[in-house]
Each structure stands twice: as C-alpha cells, then as structure tokens.
Amino acid sequence: MTNAASPYGTLPPASDMASRKPISLPRLNDMRARGDKIAMITAYDATFAAVADAAGVECILVGDSLGMVCQGLHSTAGVSLETMRYHTESVVRGLRRVQGTAWVIGDLPFGTYHESPEQALRSAMVLMQAGAHMVKLEGGDWTPDTVHFLVQRGIPVCAHLGLTPQTVHALGGYRVQGREPAAAAQLHKDALALQQAGASMVVLEMVPATLSSELTQALSTCHTIGIGAGNGTAGQVLVLHDMLGINLGKNPKFVRNFMSGTDSVLDALSRYVAAVKDGSFPDNALHAW
Ligand code: KIV
C-alpha cells in the first residue's frame, strides 16, 4: 500500500514506514521510563491493522471482542482458538504489507488456558505461530503459575484484571470492579503476583481511576493499560469499533467517539493516539466510578 487515498484515509508512503523501528518490549520499557503513554487499539483484519499502525499506535490487540464485533455473539465466551488464529494472521499480514511496526497481542479465548499451564502453552503457540508477539489472558489469583510457565518458555504475556469479559456471567454483568476495599486489595495482590510471575503488561478494565493509578505506581516492570480505568495508567486501549462509533450495542460511557468531526478512520485513530499521548483521553471525570 503506497500513499493510497481510501475511505480509511491516506496512508503514509512506504518509504516513511520503512524508517520506523518495530515496537519491542525494551522500546515499551523505554517509553514507560520517559513517561510516554502507550497507545493500544483492537484490530481484527489486515486493513484496519495497517491504518492503526499508520496512525501511530504502539500496540494492536487482536481481542476476543471480535466475537461481539465481527461474529455478532453476545459475549466473548463463544470465541474459538481457530478464530483467534485466523484474525491474528490477518492482522499480521496487513502489518507486513505496509512494513508496520506495531506490537501484536493475541487474545487467548475462553477455555483455552484454564485447564493447565500446558494447555495454555499449546494455545499460546498457535497465536505466536500466527505472528503474535505476546498473548493475553484474563484472570487473577489462579493465573500467575500459567503466566510464569509461558514466560519461562519465551512467550511474553499480558494479563487482564478488573472486568474480565470472559467471566462476565460470574461477575454479574459488565460492571465496575475493585470498588470495595477488599476487592481493591485483591486486585492489588493479583497485579503484584502477575508481575512477579513475569507478565510485562496488564489490562485494567473498568476499575476506579484512583485504584488503577495506585497499581501503576506499584508495578515497575509490568505496564498497566487502562480501559475505563482513568488516565493514570501507562497506556490506554479501546475497542476499535467503539471509538469509531459503530458499536451495534450501547457504547460504554468511558468511550469517546473519535470519528465525530472527521470522515477519515486514519484521522480518527491519529486523534486517539494524540489524545492518549497528551493525557486528554480518557477524561478522569468519567471514571470516578
Ligand atoms: O478483547 C478485547 O478487545 C479486550 C479489550 C477490551 C481490552 O480484551
């Protein structure tokens, strides 16, 4: 793709892309040390991945939210590993076409890492062989052993705490987590255990802004990525379709529609990246849960 005008926006020339360096864990660590925020977005196909990369996101999450966004499911629980492999490969191919530099995170779907660390390893290998640089898994105190097992075998891991959509039924709905002191203390304990196990990133979903700021301060080698968790985290993530305003359901209140006022997806994504970097997104007033 070279400087082509499209409904997605005008991508930079391939020569510009070639001068950019691939994102790696050391580069993310350097960003954290400099206080630069990490911009992450979900993508599920080649074209949106290429546009997100051109907009300057550091990380692309091939999230199992694709179950709702692409497959029309009611929750992420029905997504299969084969579906995740297919979409991870599509994203990686799109990035290769444009010499993209984004760090790709493949989401391990429900039931593919719950039985044992060995099962998690087999599942993670499928996504890594599809081109992911890291895998993500949800859950607290039962996951550090699995995280350790994967990290020891050379697979970088992103954890996911707070609202964990795969277990939405156990949580009683898509609701804020960690409001009560005991729940906040448990999240704290889980986050530290996951860092100790070797997780280099943790998504904090729908937790109070004060708690996610505290966790960010408490974690030194594990980067916090917030969604509905205020702006005190090391980075932010949003579901692509939510921030483009094309969610089939109701957008969560913490989401901003970055398409509003533009007709270019590239522009919307660039504005998202800029707002994450300058701290103007998210607005903490919307996270005083
Ligand atoms: O699957 C997904 O898109 C996610 C994000 C909501 C963080 O896990």
PDB file of C-alpha atoms and ligand atoms in Angstrom:
ATOM      1  CA  MET A   1       0.000   0.000   0.000  1.00  0.00           C
ATOM      2  CA  THR A   2       1.648   3.269  -1.039  1.00  0.00           C
ATOM      3  CA  ASN A   3       0.129   6.613  -0.280  1.00  0.00           C
ATOM      4  CA  ALA A   4      -3.267   5.387  -1.443  1.00  0.00           C
ATOM      5  CA  ALA A   5      -6.335   7.541  -0.803  1.00  0.00           C
ATOM      6  CA  SER A   6      -9.162   5.408   0.589  1.00  0.00           C
ATOM      7  CA  PRO A   7     -12.195   5.700   2.844  1.00  0.00           C
ATOM      8  CA  TYR A   8      -9.809   4.752   5.636  1.00  0.00           C
ATOM      9  CA  GLY A   9      -7.633   7.837   4.986  1.00  0.00           C
ATOM     10  CA  THR A  10      -4.387   8.376   3.135  1.00  0.00           C
ATOM     11  CA  LEU A  11      -1.657   6.061   4.323  1.00  0.00           C
ATOM     12  CA  PRO A  12       1.887   7.433   4.515  1.00  0.00           C
ATOM     13  CA  PRO A  13       4.264   6.396   1.720  1.00  0.00           C
ATOM     14  CA  ALA A  14       6.022   3.057   2.227  1.00  0.00           C
ATOM     15  CA  SER A  15       9.365   4.922   2.454  1.00  0.00           C
ATOM     16  CA  ASP A  16       8.139   6.758   5.590  1.00  0.00           C
ATOM     17  CA  MET A  17       7.021   3.493   7.154  1.00  0.00           C
ATOM     18  CA  ALA A  18      10.369   1.815   6.437  1.00  0.00           C
ATOM     19  CA  SER A  19      12.190   4.340   8.621  1.00  0.00           C
ATOM     20  CA  ARG A  20      10.146   3.401  11.702  1.00  0.00           C
ATOM     21  CA  LYS A  21      11.508   0.838  14.161  1.00  0.00           C
ATOM     22  CA  PRO A  22       9.424  -2.161  15.253  1.00  0.00           C
ATOM     23  CA  ILE A  23       7.966  -1.911  18.728  1.00  0.00           C
ATOM     24  CA  SER A  24       9.564  -4.339  21.179  1.00  0.00           C
ATOM     25  CA  LEU A  25       9.406  -4.906  24.925  1.00  0.00           C
ATOM     26  CA  PRO A  26      12.610  -2.866  25.523  1.00  0.00           C
ATOM     27  CA  ARG A  27      11.115   0.004  23.491  1.00  0.00           C
ATOM     28  CA  LEU A  28       7.927  -0.139  25.564  1.00  0.00           C
ATOM     29  CA  ASN A  29      10.066  -0.124  28.722  1.00  0.00           C
ATOM     30  CA  ASP A  30      11.928   2.950  27.436  1.00  0.00           C
ATOM     31  CA  MET A  31       8.623   4.690  26.776  1.00  0.00           C
ATOM     32  CA  ARG A  32       7.497   3.968  30.311  1.00  0.00           C
ATOM     33  CA  ALA A  33      10.797   5.281  31.706  1.00  0.00           C
ATOM     34  CA  ARG A  34      10.336   8.515  29.721  1.00  0.00           C
ATOM     35  CA  GLY A  35       6.731   8.800  30.871  1.00  0.00           C
ATOM     36  CA  ASP A  36       5.406   8.376  27.289  1.00  0.00           C
ATOM     37  CA  LYS A  37       1.952   6.821  27.187  1.00  0.00           C
ATOM     38  CA  ILE A  38       1.359   3.622  25.234  1.00  0.00           C
ATOM     39  CA  ALA A  39      -1.496   3.740  22.689  1.00  0.00           C
ATOM     40  CA  MET A  40      -3.198   0.402  22.019  1.00  0.00           C
ATOM     41  CA  ILE A  41      -6.251  -0.341  19.897  1.00  0.00           C
ATOM     42  CA  THR A  42      -8.003  -3.549  18.903  1.00  0.00           C
ATOM     43  CA  ALA A  43      -7.981  -4.641  15.257  1.00  0.00           C
ATOM     44  CA  TYR A  44      -9.189  -7.821  13.672  1.00  0.00           C
ATOM     45  CA  ASP A  45      -8.271  -7.546   9.992  1.00  0.00           C
ATOM     46  CA  ALA A  46      -5.442  -6.544   7.678  1.00  0.00           C
ATOM     47  CA  THR A  47      -6.740  -3.149   6.556  1.00  0.00           C
ATOM     48  CA  PHE A  48      -7.675  -1.727   9.946  1.00  0.00           C
ATOM     49  CA  ALA A  49      -4.397  -3.038  11.370  1.00  0.00           C
ATOM     50  CA  ALA A  50      -2.465  -1.182   8.649  1.00  0.00           C
ATOM     51  CA  VAL A  51      -4.421   2.030   9.265  1.00  0.00           C
ATOM     52  CA  ALA A  52      -3.979   1.783  13.057  1.00  0.00           C
ATOM     53  CA  ASP A  53      -0.257   1.260  12.562  1.00  0.00           C
ATOM     54  CA  ALA A  54      -0.023   4.263  10.253  1.00  0.00           C
ATOM     55  CA  ALA A  55      -1.838   6.322  12.899  1.00  0.00           C
ATOM     56  CA  GLY A  56       0.976   5.525  15.318  1.00  0.00           C
ATOM     57  CA  VAL A  57      -0.451   3.058  17.824  1.00  0.00           C
ATOM     58  CA  GLU A  58       2.321   1.110  19.501  1.00  0.00           C
ATOM     59  CA  CYS A  59       0.207  -1.985  20.169  1.00  0.00           C
ATOM     60  CA  ILE A  60      -2.578  -3.785  18.345  1.00  0.00           C
ATOM     61  CA  LEU A  61      -4.687  -6.167  20.373  1.00  0.00           C
ATOM     62  CA  VAL A  62      -6.404  -8.882  18.352  1.00  0.00           C
ATOM     63  CA  GLY A  63      -9.024  -9.040  21.066  1.00  0.00           C
ATOM     64  CA  ASP A  64     -11.604 -11.732  21.551  1.00  0.00           C
ATOM     65  CA  SER A  65     -14.029  -8.787  21.488  1.00  0.00           C
ATOM     66  CA  LEU A  66     -14.113  -9.835  17.830  1.00  0.00           C
ATOM     67  CA  GLY A  67     -16.730 -12.336  18.996  1.00  0.00           C
ATOM     68  CA  MET A  68     -19.129  -9.457  19.515  1.00  0.00           C
ATOM     69  CA  VAL A  69     -17.778  -7.059  16.896  1.00  0.00           C
ATOM     70  CA  CYS A  70     -17.212  -9.460  13.974  1.00  0.00           C
ATOM     71  CA  GLN A  71     -19.248 -12.540  14.855  1.00  0.00           C
ATOM     72  CA  GLY A  72     -22.314 -10.993  16.488  1.00  0.00           C
ATOM     73  CA  LEU A  73     -22.031 -13.039  19.677  1.00  0.00           C
ATOM     74  CA  HIS A  74     -23.471 -11.822  22.973  1.00  0.00           C
ATOM     75  CA  SER A  75     -20.250 -12.391  24.889  1.00  0.00           C
ATOM     76  CA  THR A  76     -16.653 -13.346  24.190  1.00  0.00           C
ATOM     77  CA  ALA A  77     -17.138 -16.806  25.712  1.00  0.00           C
ATOM     78  CA  GLY A  78     -18.015 -18.401  22.361  1.00  0.00           C
ATOM     79  CA  VAL A  79     -14.840 -17.416  20.502  1.00  0.00           C
ATOM     80  CA  SER A  80     -12.615 -20.298  19.403  1.00  0.00           C
ATOM     81  CA  LEU A  81      -8.842 -20.540  19.210  1.00  0.00           C
ATOM     82  CA  GLU A  82      -9.090 -21.183  15.464  1.00  0.00           C
ATOM     83  CA  THR A  83     -10.999 -17.905  15.035  1.00  0.00           C
ATOM     84  CA  MET A  84      -8.337 -16.061  17.033  1.00  0.00           C
ATOM     85  CA  ARG A  85      -5.619 -17.656  14.907  1.00  0.00           C
ATOM     86  CA  TYR A  86      -7.358 -16.575  11.686  1.00  0.00           C
ATOM     87  CA  HIS A  87      -7.743 -12.952  12.793  1.00  0.00           C
ATOM     88  CA  THR A  88      -4.229 -12.773  14.260  1.00  0.00           C
ATOM     89  CA  GLU A  89      -2.806 -13.959  10.944  1.00  0.00           C
ATOM     90  CA  SER A  90      -4.917 -11.405   9.054  1.00  0.00           C
ATOM     91  CA  VAL A  91      -3.687  -8.548  11.256  1.00  0.00           C
ATOM     92  CA  VAL A  92      -0.066  -9.644  10.957  1.00  0.00           C
ATOM     93  CA  ARG A  93      -0.351  -9.925   7.151  1.00  0.00           C
ATOM     94  CA  GLY A  94      -1.797  -6.398   6.976  1.00  0.00           C
ATOM     95  CA  LEU A  95       1.096  -5.046   9.026  1.00  0.00           C
ATOM     96  CA  ARG A  96       3.653  -6.847   6.875  1.00  0.00           C
ATOM     97  CA  ARG A  97       2.101  -5.358   3.701  1.00  0.00           C
ATOM     98  CA  VAL A  98       2.795  -1.829   4.977  1.00  0.00           C
ATOM     99  CA  GLN A  99       6.008  -2.580   6.874  1.00  0.00           C
ATOM    100  CA  GLY A 100       4.100  -1.852  10.048  1.00  0.00           C
ATOM    101  CA  THR A 101       5.839  -1.667  13.388  1.00  0.00           C
ATOM    102  CA  ALA A 102       3.066  -2.344  15.909  1.00  0.00           C
ATOM    103  CA  TRP A 103       3.438  -4.914  18.682  1.00  0.00           C
ATOM    104  CA  VAL A 104       0.698  -7.523  18.186  1.00  0.00           C
ATOM    105  CA  ILE A 105      -1.085  -9.129  21.117  1.00  0.00           C
ATOM    106  CA  GLY A 106      -3.182 -12.239  20.521  1.00  0.00           C
ATOM    107  CA  ASP A 107      -6.012 -12.841  22.980  1.00  0.00           C
ATOM    108  CA  LEU A 108      -6.323 -16.380  24.332  1.00  0.00           C
ATOM    109  CA  PRO A 109     -10.032 -17.210  24.208  1.00  0.00           C
ATOM    110  CA  PHE A 110     -12.183 -18.689  26.948  1.00  0.00           C
ATOM    111  CA  GLY A 111     -11.390 -22.309  27.772  1.00  0.00           C
ATOM    112  CA  THR A 112      -8.014 -22.415  26.025  1.00  0.00           C
ATOM    113  CA  TYR A 113      -5.791 -21.749  29.069  1.00  0.00           C
ATOM    114  CA  HIS A 114      -7.971 -22.689  32.033  1.00  0.00           C
ATOM    115  CA  GLU A 115      -7.138 -26.397  32.386  1.00  0.00           C
ATOM    116  CA  SER A 116      -3.377 -26.277  32.894  1.00  0.00           C
ATOM    117  CA  PRO A 117      -0.227 -24.313  32.027  1.00  0.00           C
ATOM    118  CA  GLU A 118       0.460 -26.966  29.369  1.00  0.00           C
ATOM    119  CA  GLN A 119      -2.896 -26.306  27.727  1.00  0.00           C
ATOM    120  CA  ALA A 120      -2.133 -22.567  27.837  1.00  0.00           C
ATOM    121  CA  LEU A 121       1.246 -23.187  26.192  1.00  0.00           C
ATOM    122  CA  ARG A 122      -0.329 -25.181  23.354  1.00  0.00           C
ATOM    123  CA  SER A 123      -2.889 -22.411  22.778  1.00  0.00           C
ATOM    124  CA  ALA A 124      -0.319 -19.615  23.044  1.00  0.00           C
ATOM    125  CA  MET A 125       1.884 -21.368  20.479  1.00  0.00           C
ATOM    126  CA  VAL A 126      -0.967 -21.272  17.968  1.00  0.00           C
ATOM    127  CA  LEU A 127      -1.236 -17.471  18.276  1.00  0.00           C
ATOM    128  CA  MET A 128       2.534 -16.929  18.365  1.00  0.00           C
ATOM    129  CA  GLN A 129       2.918 -19.050  15.221  1.00  0.00           C
ATOM    130  CA  ALA A 130       0.210 -16.902  13.625  1.00  0.00           C
ATOM    131  CA  GLY A 131       2.529 -13.934  14.199  1.00  0.00           C
ATOM    132  CA  ALA A 132       1.546 -12.516  17.598  1.00  0.00           C
ATOM    133  CA  HIS A 133       4.347 -11.044  19.720  1.00  0.00           C
ATOM    134  CA  MET A 134       2.540 -11.578  23.021  1.00  0.00           C
ATOM    135  CA  VAL A 135      -0.555 -13.350  24.314  1.00  0.00           C
ATOM    136  CA  LYS A 136      -3.183 -12.016  26.687  1.00  0.00           C
ATOM    137  CA  LEU A 137      -5.129 -13.973  29.248  1.00  0.00           C
ATOM    138  CA  GLU A 138      -7.763 -12.961  31.773  1.00  0.00           C
ATOM    139  CA  GLY A 139      -7.937 -13.622  35.482  1.00  0.00           C
ATOM    140  CA  GLY A 140      -6.425 -13.055  38.898  1.00  0.00           C
ATOM    141  CA  ASP A 141      -5.085 -15.354  41.553  1.00  0.00           C
ATOM    142  CA  TRP A 142      -5.309 -18.580  39.553  1.00  0.00           C
ATOM    143  CA  THR A 143      -3.233 -17.312  36.608  1.00  0.00           C
ATOM    144  CA  PRO A 144       0.327 -16.477  37.851  1.00  0.00           C
ATOM    145  CA  ASP A 145       1.528 -20.106  37.542  1.00  0.00           C
ATOM    146  CA  THR A 146       0.343 -20.177  33.947  1.00  0.00           C
ATOM    147  CA  VAL A 147       1.918 -16.781  33.221  1.00  0.00           C
ATOM    148  CA  HIS A 148       5.220 -17.990  34.702  1.00  0.00           C
ATOM    149  CA  PHE A 149       5.080 -21.191  32.627  1.00  0.00           C
ATOM    150  CA  LEU A 150       4.594 -19.209  29.391  1.00  0.00           C
ATOM    151  CA  VAL A 151       7.162 -16.517  30.178  1.00  0.00           C
ATOM    152  CA  GLN A 152       9.784 -19.140  31.050  1.00  0.00           C
ATOM    153  CA  ARG A 153       9.233 -20.604  27.600  1.00  0.00           C
ATOM    154  CA  GLY A 154       9.785 -17.275  25.863  1.00  0.00           C
ATOM    155  CA  ILE A 155       6.204 -16.120  25.416  1.00  0.00           C
ATOM    156  CA  PRO A 156       5.553 -12.549  26.587  1.00  0.00           C
ATOM    157  CA  VAL A 157       2.276 -12.259  28.484  1.00  0.00           C
ATOM    158  CA  CYS A 158      -0.262  -9.505  29.018  1.00  0.00           C
ATOM    159  CA  ALA A 159      -2.596 -10.166  31.959  1.00  0.00           C
ATOM    160  CA  HIS A 160      -6.129  -8.751  32.281  1.00  0.00           C
ATOM    161  CA  LEU A 161      -7.708  -7.753  35.615  1.00  0.00           C
ATOM    162  CA  GLY A 162     -10.841  -5.964  36.768  1.00  0.00           C
ATOM    163  CA  LEU A 163     -13.765  -6.554  34.459  1.00  0.00           C
ATOM    164  CA  THR A 164     -12.781  -9.755  32.693  1.00  0.00           C
ATOM    165  CA  PRO A 165     -15.347 -10.156  29.882  1.00  0.00           C
ATOM    166  CA  GLN A 166     -14.880 -13.930  29.516  1.00  0.00           C
ATOM    167  CA  THR A 167     -16.283 -14.349  33.027  1.00  0.00           C
ATOM    168  CA  VAL A 168     -18.968 -11.682  32.763  1.00  0.00           C
ATOM    169  CA  HIS A 169     -21.629 -14.125  33.949  1.00  0.00           C
ATOM    170  CA  ALA A 170     -19.744 -14.810  37.181  1.00  0.00           C
ATOM    171  CA  LEU A 171     -19.233 -11.068  37.689  1.00  0.00           C
ATOM    172  CA  GLY A 172     -22.941 -10.340  37.324  1.00  0.00           C
ATOM    173  CA  GLY A 173     -22.608  -8.146  34.235  1.00  0.00           C
ATOM    174  CA  TYR A 174     -20.347  -5.505  32.682  1.00  0.00           C
ATOM    175  CA  ARG A 175     -19.801  -3.588  35.886  1.00  0.00           C
ATOM    176  CA  VAL A 176     -17.034  -1.730  37.681  1.00  0.00           C
ATOM    177  CA  GLN A 177     -14.651  -3.930  39.690  1.00  0.00           C
ATOM    178  CA  GLY A 178     -12.496  -3.117  42.725  1.00  0.00           C
ATOM    179  CA  ARG A 179     -14.732  -0.509  44.311  1.00  0.00           C
ATOM    180  CA  GLU A 180     -14.900  -2.162  47.725  1.00  0.00           C
ATOM    181  CA  PRO A 181     -11.701  -2.161  49.849  1.00  0.00           C
ATOM    182  CA  ALA A 182     -11.476  -5.972  49.898  1.00  0.00           C
ATOM    183  CA  ALA A 183     -11.862  -6.214  46.118  1.00  0.00           C
ATOM    184  CA  ALA A 184      -9.310  -3.410  45.621  1.00  0.00           C
ATOM    185  CA  ALA A 185      -6.849  -5.209  47.910  1.00  0.00           C
ATOM    186  CA  GLN A 186      -7.332  -8.440  45.954  1.00  0.00           C
ATOM    187  CA  LEU A 187      -6.662  -6.632  42.663  1.00  0.00           C
ATOM    188  CA  HIS A 188      -3.513  -5.161  44.169  1.00  0.00           C
ATOM    189  CA  LYS A 189      -2.337  -8.588  45.300  1.00  0.00           C
ATOM    190  CA  ASP A 190      -3.148 -10.169  41.926  1.00  0.00           C
ATOM    191  CA  ALA A 191      -1.350  -7.437  39.986  1.00  0.00           C
ATOM    192  CA  LEU A 192       1.823  -7.848  42.050  1.00  0.00           C
ATOM    193  CA  ALA A 193       1.686 -11.645  41.711  1.00  0.00           C
ATOM    194  CA  LEU A 194       1.294 -11.354  37.940  1.00  0.00           C
ATOM    195  CA  GLN A 195       4.265  -9.002  37.721  1.00  0.00           C
ATOM    196  CA  GLN A 196       6.278 -11.409  39.874  1.00  0.00           C
ATOM    197  CA  ALA A 197       5.270 -14.238  37.520  1.00  0.00           C
ATOM    198  CA  GLY A 198       6.694 -12.274  34.601  1.00  0.00           C
ATOM    199  CA  ALA A 199       3.711 -10.548  32.973  1.00  0.00           C
ATOM    200  CA  SER A 200       5.040  -7.499  31.163  1.00  0.00           C
ATOM    201  CA  MET A 201       1.647  -5.856  30.679  1.00  0.00           C
ATOM    202  CA  VAL A 202      -1.714  -5.876  32.403  1.00  0.00           C
ATOM    203  CA  VAL A 203      -5.009  -4.563  31.056  1.00  0.00           C
ATOM    204  CA  LEU A 204      -7.062  -2.947  33.827  1.00  0.00           C
ATOM    205  CA  GLU A 205     -10.676  -2.849  32.722  1.00  0.00           C
ATOM    206  CA  MET A 206     -13.368  -0.814  34.470  1.00  0.00           C
ATOM    207  CA  VAL A 207     -11.649  -0.197  37.767  1.00  0.00           C
ATOM    208  CA  PRO A 208     -11.724   3.108  39.647  1.00  0.00           C
ATOM    209  CA  ALA A 209      -9.188   5.660  38.382  1.00  0.00           C
ATOM    210  CA  THR A 210      -7.600   6.007  41.825  1.00  0.00           C
ATOM    211  CA  LEU A 211      -7.031   2.257  42.067  1.00  0.00           C
ATOM    212  CA  SER A 212      -5.537   1.967  38.566  1.00  0.00           C
ATOM    213  CA  SER A 213      -3.184   4.894  39.348  1.00  0.00           C
ATOM    214  CA  GLU A 214      -2.089   3.156  42.557  1.00  0.00           C
ATOM    215  CA  LEU A 215      -1.493  -0.103  40.688  1.00  0.00           C
ATOM    216  CA  THR A 216       0.513   1.743  38.035  1.00  0.00           C
ATOM    217  CA  GLN A 217       2.737   3.197  40.767  1.00  0.00           C
ATOM    218  CA  ALA A 218       3.065  -0.193  42.472  1.00  0.00           C
ATOM    219  CA  LEU A 219       4.120  -2.056  39.312  1.00  0.00           C
ATOM    220  CA  SER A 220       7.594  -1.377  37.962  1.00  0.00           C
ATOM    221  CA  THR A 221       8.126  -3.894  35.141  1.00  0.00           C
ATOM    222  CA  CYS A 222       4.517  -4.583  34.195  1.00  0.00           C
ATOM    223  CA  HIS A 223       2.873  -1.806  32.154  1.00  0.00           C
ATOM    224  CA  THR A 224      -0.730  -1.002  33.010  1.00  0.00           C
ATOM    225  CA  ILE A 225      -3.078  -0.467  30.071  1.00  0.00           C
ATOM    226  CA  GLY A 226      -6.407   1.016  31.058  1.00  0.00           C
ATOM    227  CA  ILE A 227      -9.869   0.739  29.563  1.00  0.00           C
ATOM    228  CA  GLY A 228     -12.497   2.565  31.565  1.00  0.00           C
ATOM    229  CA  ALA A 229      -9.871   2.929  34.286  1.00  0.00           C
ATOM    230  CA  GLY A 230      -8.934   6.612  34.170  1.00  0.00           C
ATOM    231  CA  ASN A 231      -5.811   8.233  32.789  1.00  0.00           C
ATOM    232  CA  GLY A 232      -3.295   7.278  35.471  1.00  0.00           C
ATOM    233  CA  THR A 233      -2.224   4.106  33.649  1.00  0.00           C
ATOM    234  CA  ALA A 234       0.887   3.630  31.490  1.00  0.00           C
ATOM    235  CA  GLY A 235      -1.275   3.299  28.395  1.00  0.00           C
ATOM    236  CA  GLN A 236      -4.808   3.012  27.059  1.00  0.00           C
ATOM    237  CA  VAL A 237      -6.747   0.574  24.920  1.00  0.00           C
ATOM    238  CA  LEU A 238     -10.147   0.867  23.233  1.00  0.00           C
ATOM    239  CA  VAL A 239     -12.197  -1.453  21.085  1.00  0.00           C
ATOM    240  CA  LEU A 240     -11.804  -0.074  17.547  1.00  0.00           C
ATOM    241  CA  HIS A 241     -15.482  -0.170  16.624  1.00  0.00           C
ATOM    242  CA  ASP A 242     -16.457   1.601  19.865  1.00  0.00           C
ATOM    243  CA  MET A 243     -14.130   4.550  19.231  1.00  0.00           C
ATOM    244  CA  LEU A 244     -15.302   4.754  15.603  1.00  0.00           C
ATOM    245  CA  GLY A 245     -18.896   4.999  16.859  1.00  0.00           C
ATOM    246  CA  ILE A 246     -20.034   1.861  15.010  1.00  0.00           C
ATOM    247  CA  ASN A 247     -20.826  -0.305  18.014  1.00  0.00           C
ATOM    248  CA  LEU A 248     -24.000  -2.367  17.379  1.00  0.00           C
ATOM    249  CA  GLY A 249     -24.991  -2.032  21.030  1.00  0.00           C
ATOM    250  CA  LYS A 250     -24.626   0.766  23.532  1.00  0.00           C
ATOM    251  CA  ASN A 251     -21.173   2.350  23.846  1.00  0.00           C
ATOM    252  CA  PRO A 252     -19.748   2.235  27.384  1.00  0.00           C
ATOM    253  CA  LYS A 253     -19.757   5.734  28.861  1.00  0.00           C
ATOM    254  CA  PHE A 254     -15.963   5.922  29.071  1.00  0.00           C
ATOM    255  CA  VAL A 255     -15.613   5.595  25.264  1.00  0.00           C
ATOM    256  CA  ARG A 256     -15.055   8.711  23.138  1.00  0.00           C
ATOM    257  CA  ASN A 257     -16.236   8.724  19.509  1.00  0.00           C
ATOM    258  CA  PHE A 258     -13.084   9.813  17.649  1.00  0.00           C
ATOM    259  CA  MET A 259     -14.881   9.692  14.258  1.00  0.00           C
ATOM    260  CA  SER A 260     -17.032  12.584  15.304  1.00  0.00           C
ATOM    261  CA  GLY A 261     -15.905  15.616  13.256  1.00  0.00           C
ATOM    262  CA  THR A 262     -13.871  13.671  10.689  1.00  0.00           C
ATOM    263  CA  ASP A 263     -14.596  11.410   7.722  1.00  0.00           C
ATOM    264  CA  SER A 264     -11.313   9.513   7.871  1.00  0.00           C
ATOM    265  CA  VAL A 265     -10.593   6.469  10.019  1.00  0.00           C
ATOM    266  CA  LEU A 266      -6.878   7.277   9.861  1.00  0.00           C
ATOM    267  CA  ASP A 267      -7.601  10.744  11.224  1.00  0.00           C
ATOM    268  CA  ALA A 268      -9.841   9.323  13.988  1.00  0.00           C
ATOM    269  CA  LEU A 269      -7.123   6.879  15.031  1.00  0.00           C
ATOM    270  CA  SER A 270      -4.439   9.577  14.861  1.00  0.00           C
ATOM    271  CA  ARG A 271      -6.569  11.777  17.123  1.00  0.00           C
ATOM    272  CA  TYR A 272      -6.961   8.860  19.544  1.00  0.00           C
ATOM    273  CA  VAL A 273      -3.189   8.340  19.636  1.00  0.00           C
ATOM    274  CA  ALA A 274      -2.579  12.063  20.179  1.00  0.00           C
ATOM    275  CA  ALA A 275      -5.184  12.218  22.963  1.00  0.00           C
ATOM    276  CA  VAL A 276      -3.674   9.202  24.752  1.00  0.00           C
ATOM    277  CA  LYS A 277      -0.194  10.712  24.465  1.00  0.00           C
ATOM    278  CA  ASP A 278      -1.146  14.165  25.755  1.00  0.00           C
ATOM    279  CA  GLY A 279      -3.341  12.709  28.506  1.00  0.00           C
ATOM    280  CA  SER A 280      -6.547  14.362  27.249  1.00  0.00           C
ATOM    281  CA  PHE A 281      -8.110  10.902  26.830  1.00  0.00           C
ATOM    282  CA  PRO A 282      -9.569   9.484  28.919  1.00  0.00           C
ATOM    283  CA  ASP A 283     -11.309  12.141  30.917  1.00  0.00           C
ATOM    284  CA  ASN A 284     -10.888  11.155  34.565  1.00  0.00           C
ATOM    285  CA  ALA A 285     -14.217  12.781  35.454  1.00  0.00           C
ATOM    286  CA  LEU A 286     -15.887   9.881  33.618  1.00  0.00           C
ATOM    287  CA  HIS A 287     -14.007   7.331  35.728  1.00  0.00           C
ATOM    288  CA  ALA A 288     -14.848   8.425  39.225  1.00  0.00           C
ATOM    289  CA  TRP A 289     -16.737   5.142  39.499  1.00  0.00           C
TER     290      TRP A 289
HETATM  291  O1  KIV B   1     -10.960  -8.405  23.698  1.00  0.00           O
HETATM  292  C1  KIV B   1     -10.719  -7.214  23.850  1.00  0.00           C
HETATM  293  O2  KIV B   1     -10.925  -6.379  22.980  1.00  0.00           O
HETATM  294  C2  KIV B   1     -10.187  -6.793  25.139  1.00  0.00           C
HETATM  295  C3  KIV B   1     -10.142  -5.329  25.407  1.00  0.00           C
HETATM  296  C4  KIV B   1     -11.460  -4.877  25.874  1.00  0.00           C
HETATM  297  C5  KIV B   1      -9.067  -4.967  26.365  1.00  0.00           C
HETATM  298  O3  KIV B   1      -9.838  -7.605  25.945  1.00  0.00           O
END
